[in-house]
Structure formats: C-alpha cells, structure tokens
C-alpha cells in the first residue's frame, strides 16, 4: 500500500527556510493531490496547503506569503519550503495524500519534528 | 475560513462505555454531492488516522463501533462500546473548502 515518508532538517535557524520532502512509495504521485499539515501544541492541526501532481497549488492564506510547494514526478516526491521561519513554525510536519475534497486526506506520513532555534 | 469547534475538549470514560463527541462548523459544509466532514483518531507520537468521512462513511478497516452522524453544521462521533485501543485524541475536519480546518481535538482518557 501507499506509504509516505517525510525528510529534512530537524533544526532550522530563525529567518531561514524550512525545507521538507515527502517520498511516496507503493504508489505514484500522479493523479493525486498532496497536502502538508503541521501540528504544534499551541495551534493544533493546521493545513498548510496542497499541490496537485500537475503542479497547481492551494495554500493556506495564513502562510501563503511564505510557502512554496513543488512536485517531482520522476522521483515520486513532493516538497515544502517555508521561508523566514520563526519559533512559531516549530511543529511536527506531516505530508498526506489528498483528493481535494472528493475524499479526505487518507494516507499520512509518520511526521517529522522541526524546531526553529538559533 | 470555516471554524470547527469540538466539545468536550477532554473526556474520561471506561472500557465498555458509549461516548459521543460533538463538532460544530461555523458555516455549512454541505456541498452538492456530499457533506465534507471527517473524523480522525490520533495516538501519541503517531499521525492522525482517518476514521470516518462524509459525516458517516467508515474508512476501510475501521471497527463498526465507530459511527458518525449530523448535518448542516452540527456533527457527532459516537463510539458505541469503548475498547482499550480507542483511548486517543479525536479531531473533526472540514474539507468543504480550503483552507481545510480542524477542530481543536477531544482527548479521550481512561477513567
């Protein structure tokens, strides 16, 4: 079955860019939407945005100015970049398979903890 | 954004109890073909797991003691007879429109 695995630095300095990749195994990125969600003690679960395999995106307005998502169909991966991070961006970041409303986020990665600190 | 409000925030119950968690949306989350209300279960250190979608459809593999109901803006998740593995945190989520939003969670604890 489809499995997702997040990867990237666990520690990012304030004002720098957080970069994460989600690798899809047991299936293809093609044909699906792919979401990023984060979870921090202060804000609960927050949807960051999604990217369609074709490259079209939808971002949460609260983060839109700082977020870029991309997809690499040849490597079956998709990525998140969040620039100008602060301590408020410290969270567990999850990637998930999405269906843009027709069906919910049904497959999730295990999550990766990112701490923003100097 | 559509705000999702769950109650209670925490709940203590015993194995075998019937429990109900409620979720209210700040506006309707019904669409032309469905009502986009989903429930997730999360255990400590794990990712959320999809339990129910479209208000009342059980995800494959989810035990039938879980059920969902509701319409418009008010929804419930019911566990008919709590099992030890059900003690977790439960979240409702709307996928009617972006940004998707989640309730703040209901922590279900052993009494």
Tab-separated table of C-alpha atoms in Angstrom:
chain	number	residue	atom	x	y	z
A	1	UNK	CA	0.000	0.000	0.000
A	2	UNK	CA	0.981	3.623	-0.387
A	3	UNK	CA	3.399	4.937	2.225
A	4	UNK	CA	4.724	8.427	2.774
A	5	UNK	CA	7.968	9.450	4.419
A	6	UNK	CA	8.947	12.984	5.352
A	7	UNK	CA	12.590	14.008	5.391
A	8	UNK	CA	14.565	17.149	6.063
A	9	UNK	CA	16.485	19.040	8.744
A	10	UNK	CA	15.141	18.813	12.259
A	11	UNK	CA	16.614	22.154	13.241
A	12	UNK	CA	16.287	25.417	11.334
A	13	UNK	CA	17.560	28.832	12.370
A	14	UNK	CA	15.189	31.777	12.674
A	15	UNK	CA	14.748	33.757	9.439
A	16	UNK	CA	15.967	30.823	7.342
A	17	UNK	CA	13.991	28.498	5.075
A	18	UNK	CA	12.480	25.232	6.234
A	19	UNK	CA	12.702	22.578	3.515
A	20	UNK	CA	10.997	19.199	3.686
A	21	UNK	CA	10.476	16.408	1.176
A	22	UNK	CA	7.878	13.676	1.185
A	23	UNK	CA	8.712	10.463	-0.666
A	24	UNK	CA	5.850	8.331	-1.929
A	25	UNK	CA	6.358	4.572	-2.062
A	26	UNK	CA	3.985	1.814	-3.130
A	27	UNK	CA	2.168	4.186	-5.445
A	28	UNK	CA	2.548	7.191	-7.688
A	29	UNK	CA	2.263	10.916	-7.100
A	30	UNK	CA	0.402	11.109	-10.396
A	31	UNK	CA	-3.337	11.568	-10.197
A	32	UNK	CA	-3.457	12.891	-6.658
A	33	UNK	CA	-3.251	15.991	-4.563
A	34	UNK	CA	-0.617	16.054	-1.842
A	35	UNK	CA	-1.001	18.039	1.351
A	36	UNK	CA	1.233	19.318	4.086
A	37	UNK	CA	-0.140	19.682	7.616
A	38	UNK	CA	1.601	20.737	10.775
A	39	UNK	CA	0.863	20.276	14.441
A	40	UNK	CA	2.121	22.418	17.256
A	41	UNK	CA	0.965	22.432	20.872
A	42	UNK	CA	-0.246	25.974	20.584
A	43	UNK	CA	-2.237	25.720	17.348
A	44	UNK	CA	-3.293	22.102	16.950
A	45	UNK	CA	-3.537	20.717	13.426
A	46	UNK	CA	-3.024	23.302	10.703
A	47	UNK	CA	-3.356	22.590	6.996
A	48	UNK	CA	-0.511	24.287	5.145
A	49	UNK	CA	-1.624	23.593	1.598
A	50	UNK	CA	-1.646	21.075	-1.214
A	51	UNK	CA	-0.106	20.533	-4.584
A	52	UNK	CA	-1.607	18.574	-7.474
A	53	UNK	CA	0.705	16.248	-9.374
A	54	UNK	CA	0.476	18.648	-12.317
A	55	UNK	CA	1.931	21.415	-10.130
A	56	UNK	CA	-1.142	23.503	-9.318
A	57	UNK	CA	-1.322	24.575	-5.693
A	58	UNK	CA	-3.608	25.829	-2.949
A	59	UNK	CA	-2.071	27.392	0.142
A	60	UNK	CA	-3.474	28.408	3.490
A	61	UNK	CA	-3.809	32.214	3.348
A	62	UNK	CA	-2.222	32.409	6.793
A	63	UNK	CA	1.047	31.057	5.335
A	64	UNK	CA	0.686	31.797	1.650
A	65	UNK	CA	3.287	34.561	1.512
A	66	UNK	CA	5.984	32.226	2.863
A	67	UNK	CA	5.124	28.839	1.307
A	68	UNK	CA	6.247	27.190	-1.885
A	69	UNK	CA	5.326	23.606	-2.773
A	70	UNK	CA	6.712	21.594	-5.633
A	71	UNK	CA	6.362	18.100	-7.043
A	72	UNK	CA	8.904	15.804	-8.695
A	73	UNK	CA	7.028	13.086	-10.542
A	74	UNK	CA	10.181	11.403	-11.793
A	75	UNK	CA	11.335	10.752	-8.218
A	76	UNK	CA	7.836	10.316	-6.771
A	77	UNK	CA	8.358	13.134	-4.310
A	78	UNK	CA	6.856	16.437	-3.343
A	79	UNK	CA	8.330	19.207	-1.255
A	80	UNK	CA	7.574	22.076	1.068
A	81	UNK	CA	9.561	25.254	1.555
A	82	UNK	CA	8.615	27.708	4.268
A	83	UNK	CA	10.730	30.815	4.339
A	84	UNK	CA	11.510	33.347	7.071
A	85	UNK	CA	10.719	30.914	9.859
A	86	UNK	CA	10.280	31.883	13.483
A	87	UNK	CA	9.818	29.906	16.685
A	88	UNK	CA	6.089	29.816	15.898
A	89	UNK	CA	6.882	27.476	12.995
A	90	UNK	CA	8.222	24.827	15.359
A	91	UNK	CA	5.953	21.831	14.867
A	92	UNK	CA	5.577	18.271	13.679
A	93	UNK	CA	5.137	18.414	9.914
A	94	UNK	CA	3.097	15.750	8.128
A	95	UNK	CA	2.595	15.014	4.466
A	96	UNK	CA	-0.598	13.341	3.318
A	97	UNK	CA	-2.351	12.091	0.214
A	98	UNK	CA	-5.290	14.319	-0.612
A	99	UNK	CA	-8.213	14.223	-3.020
A	100	UNK	CA	-9.214	17.879	-2.954
A	101	UNK	CA	-12.475	17.445	-1.123
A	102	UNK	CA	-13.876	14.494	-3.045
A	103	UNK	CA	-12.286	12.246	-0.468
A	104	UNK	CA	-10.305	13.238	2.612
A	105	UNK	CA	-6.612	13.011	3.414
A	106	UNK	CA	-6.363	9.276	3.776
A	107	UNK	CA	-2.682	8.340	3.879
A	108	UNK	CA	-0.292	10.216	6.136
A	109	UNK	CA	3.425	10.138	6.722
A	110	UNK	CA	4.695	9.497	10.213
A	111	UNK	CA	5.620	13.143	10.694
A	112	UNK	CA	8.895	14.926	11.230
A	113	UNK	CA	9.678	17.354	14.032
A	114	UNK	CA	11.138	20.691	13.012
A	115	UNK	CA	12.466	23.031	15.651
A	116	UNK	CA	13.245	26.652	14.873
A	117	UNK	CA	16.050	27.829	17.096
A	118	UNK	CA	19.403	29.542	16.860
B	1	UNK	CA	-12.107	30.269	6.972
B	2	UNK	CA	-14.578	27.733	8.354
B	3	UNK	CA	-14.063	27.343	12.097
B	4	UNK	CA	-14.541	23.895	13.627
B	5	UNK	CA	-15.391	23.684	17.328
B	6	UNK	CA	-15.333	20.406	19.213
B	7	UNK	CA	-16.708	19.547	22.611
B	8	UNK	CA	-15.732	18.429	25.076
B	9	UNK	CA	-12.004	19.155	24.967
B	10	UNK	CA	-11.395	16.106	27.129
B	11	UNK	CA	-13.440	13.197	28.300
B	12	UNK	CA	-12.875	10.425	30.828
B	13	UNK	CA	-14.622	7.126	30.231
B	14	UNK	CA	-14.365	3.427	30.972
B	15	UNK	CA	-13.985	0.402	28.749
B	16	UNK	CA	-17.443	-0.543	27.502
B	17	UNK	CA	-18.876	2.978	27.780
B	18	UNK	CA	-20.693	4.714	24.972
B	19	UNK	CA	-19.203	8.113	24.217
B	20	UNK	CA	-20.187	10.972	21.968
B	21	UNK	CA	-18.046	13.835	20.713
B	22	UNK	CA	-19.597	16.820	19.012
B	23	UNK	CA	-18.276	19.108	16.317
B	24	UNK	CA	-19.795	22.338	15.074
B	25	UNK	CA	-18.851	24.190	11.916
B	26	UNK	CA	-19.095	27.968	11.688
B	27	UNK	CA	-20.971	27.632	8.386
B	28	UNK	CA	-22.492	24.881	6.357
B	29	UNK	CA	-20.048	22.321	4.965
B	30	UNK	CA	-22.567	20.645	2.694
B	31	UNK	CA	-21.851	20.556	-0.990
B	32	UNK	CA	-23.889	19.473	-3.976
B	33	UNK	CA	-22.961	15.815	-3.598
B	34	UNK	CA	-21.797	15.393	-0.037
B	35	UNK	CA	-21.169	16.912	3.352
B	36	UNK	CA	-17.469	17.198	3.843
B	37	UNK	CA	-16.990	16.337	7.495
B	38	UNK	CA	-14.263	13.906	8.501
B	39	UNK	CA	-13.071	12.396	11.768
B	40	UNK	CA	-9.522	11.419	12.631
B	41	UNK	CA	-8.036	9.494	15.539
B	42	UNK	CA	-4.555	10.310	16.767
B	43	UNK	CA	-2.476	8.389	19.274
B	44	UNK	CA	0.600	9.880	20.963
B	45	UNK	CA	3.573	10.148	18.624
B	46	UNK	CA	1.558	8.966	15.628
B	47	UNK	CA	-0.025	10.626	12.624
B	48	UNK	CA	-3.776	11.146	12.535
B	49	UNK	CA	-5.703	8.183	11.163
B	50	UNK	CA	-8.834	8.642	9.065
B	51	UNK	CA	-11.853	7.059	10.748
B	52	UNK	CA	-14.942	8.497	9.085
B	53	UNK	CA	-15.552	10.680	6.048
B	54	UNK	CA	-18.574	12.356	4.531
B	55	UNK	CA	-20.133	12.527	8.016
B	56	UNK	CA	-20.893	8.824	8.391
B	57	UNK	CA	-18.872	6.630	5.999
B	58	UNK	CA	-16.422	4.387	7.797
B	59	UNK	CA	-12.960	4.219	6.315
B	60	UNK	CA	-11.957	0.693	5.330
B	61	UNK	CA	-10.813	-1.331	8.325
B	62	UNK	CA	-12.404	0.887	10.970
B	63	UNK	CA	-14.464	-1.078	13.508
B	64	UNK	CA	-18.231	-0.716	13.360
B	65	UNK	CA	-18.386	0.553	16.951
B	66	UNK	CA	-17.444	3.927	15.444
B	67	UNK	CA	-20.228	5.902	13.834
B	68	UNK	CA	-20.806	9.446	12.681
B	69	UNK	CA	-23.915	11.499	12.187
B	70	UNK	CA	-25.138	15.013	11.693
B	71	UNK	CA	-25.951	17.544	9.019
B	72	UNK	CA	-25.536	21.180	8.159
B	73	UNK	CA	-23.211	22.488	10.841
B	74	UNK	CA	-23.604	20.013	13.732
B	75	UNK	CA	-21.990	16.610	13.807
B	76	UNK	CA	-21.233	13.801	16.233
B	77	UNK	CA	-18.809	10.934	16.535
B	78	UNK	CA	-20.039	8.042	18.636
B	79	UNK	CA	-18.107	5.073	19.946
B	80	UNK	CA	-20.669	2.509	20.997
B	81	UNK	CA	-18.544	0.420	23.358
B	82	UNK	CA	-15.104	1.767	24.200
B	83	UNK	CA	-12.182	-0.572	23.772
B	84	UNK	CA	-8.728	-0.060	25.316
B	85	UNK	CA	-7.251	0.884	21.943
B	86	UNK	CA	-9.783	3.708	21.497
B	87	UNK	CA	-8.204	5.966	24.106
B	88	UNK	CA	-6.742	8.676	21.908
B	89	UNK	CA	-7.420	12.187	20.664
B	90	UNK	CA	-10.146	12.719	18.072
B	91	UNK	CA	-10.336	15.546	15.558
B	92	UNK	CA	-13.062	16.646	13.211
B	93	UNK	CA	-12.059	18.298	9.958
B	94	UNK	CA	-13.886	20.001	7.112
B	95	UNK	CA	-12.825	19.506	3.520
B	96	UNK	CA	-15.670	21.557	2.006
B	97	UNK	CA	-13.369	24.431	1.156
B	98	UNK	CA	-9.772	25.470	1.545
B	99	UNK	CA	-8.168	26.189	3.852
B	100	UNK	CA	-9.124	22.851	5.352
B	101	UNK	CA	-9.635	23.296	9.079
B	102	UNK	CA	-9.639	21.004	12.089
B	103	UNK	CA	-11.338	21.081	15.437
B	104	UNK	CA	-9.128	21.588	18.449
B	105	UNK	CA	-9.398	17.922	19.397
B	106	UNK	CA	-11.070	15.835	22.081
B	107	UNK	CA	-8.782	13.836	24.327
B	108	UNK	CA	-10.431	10.595	25.406
B	109	UNK	CA	-8.887	9.276	28.613
B	110	UNK	CA	-9.364	6.186	30.722
B	111	UNK	CA	-11.424	6.776	33.860
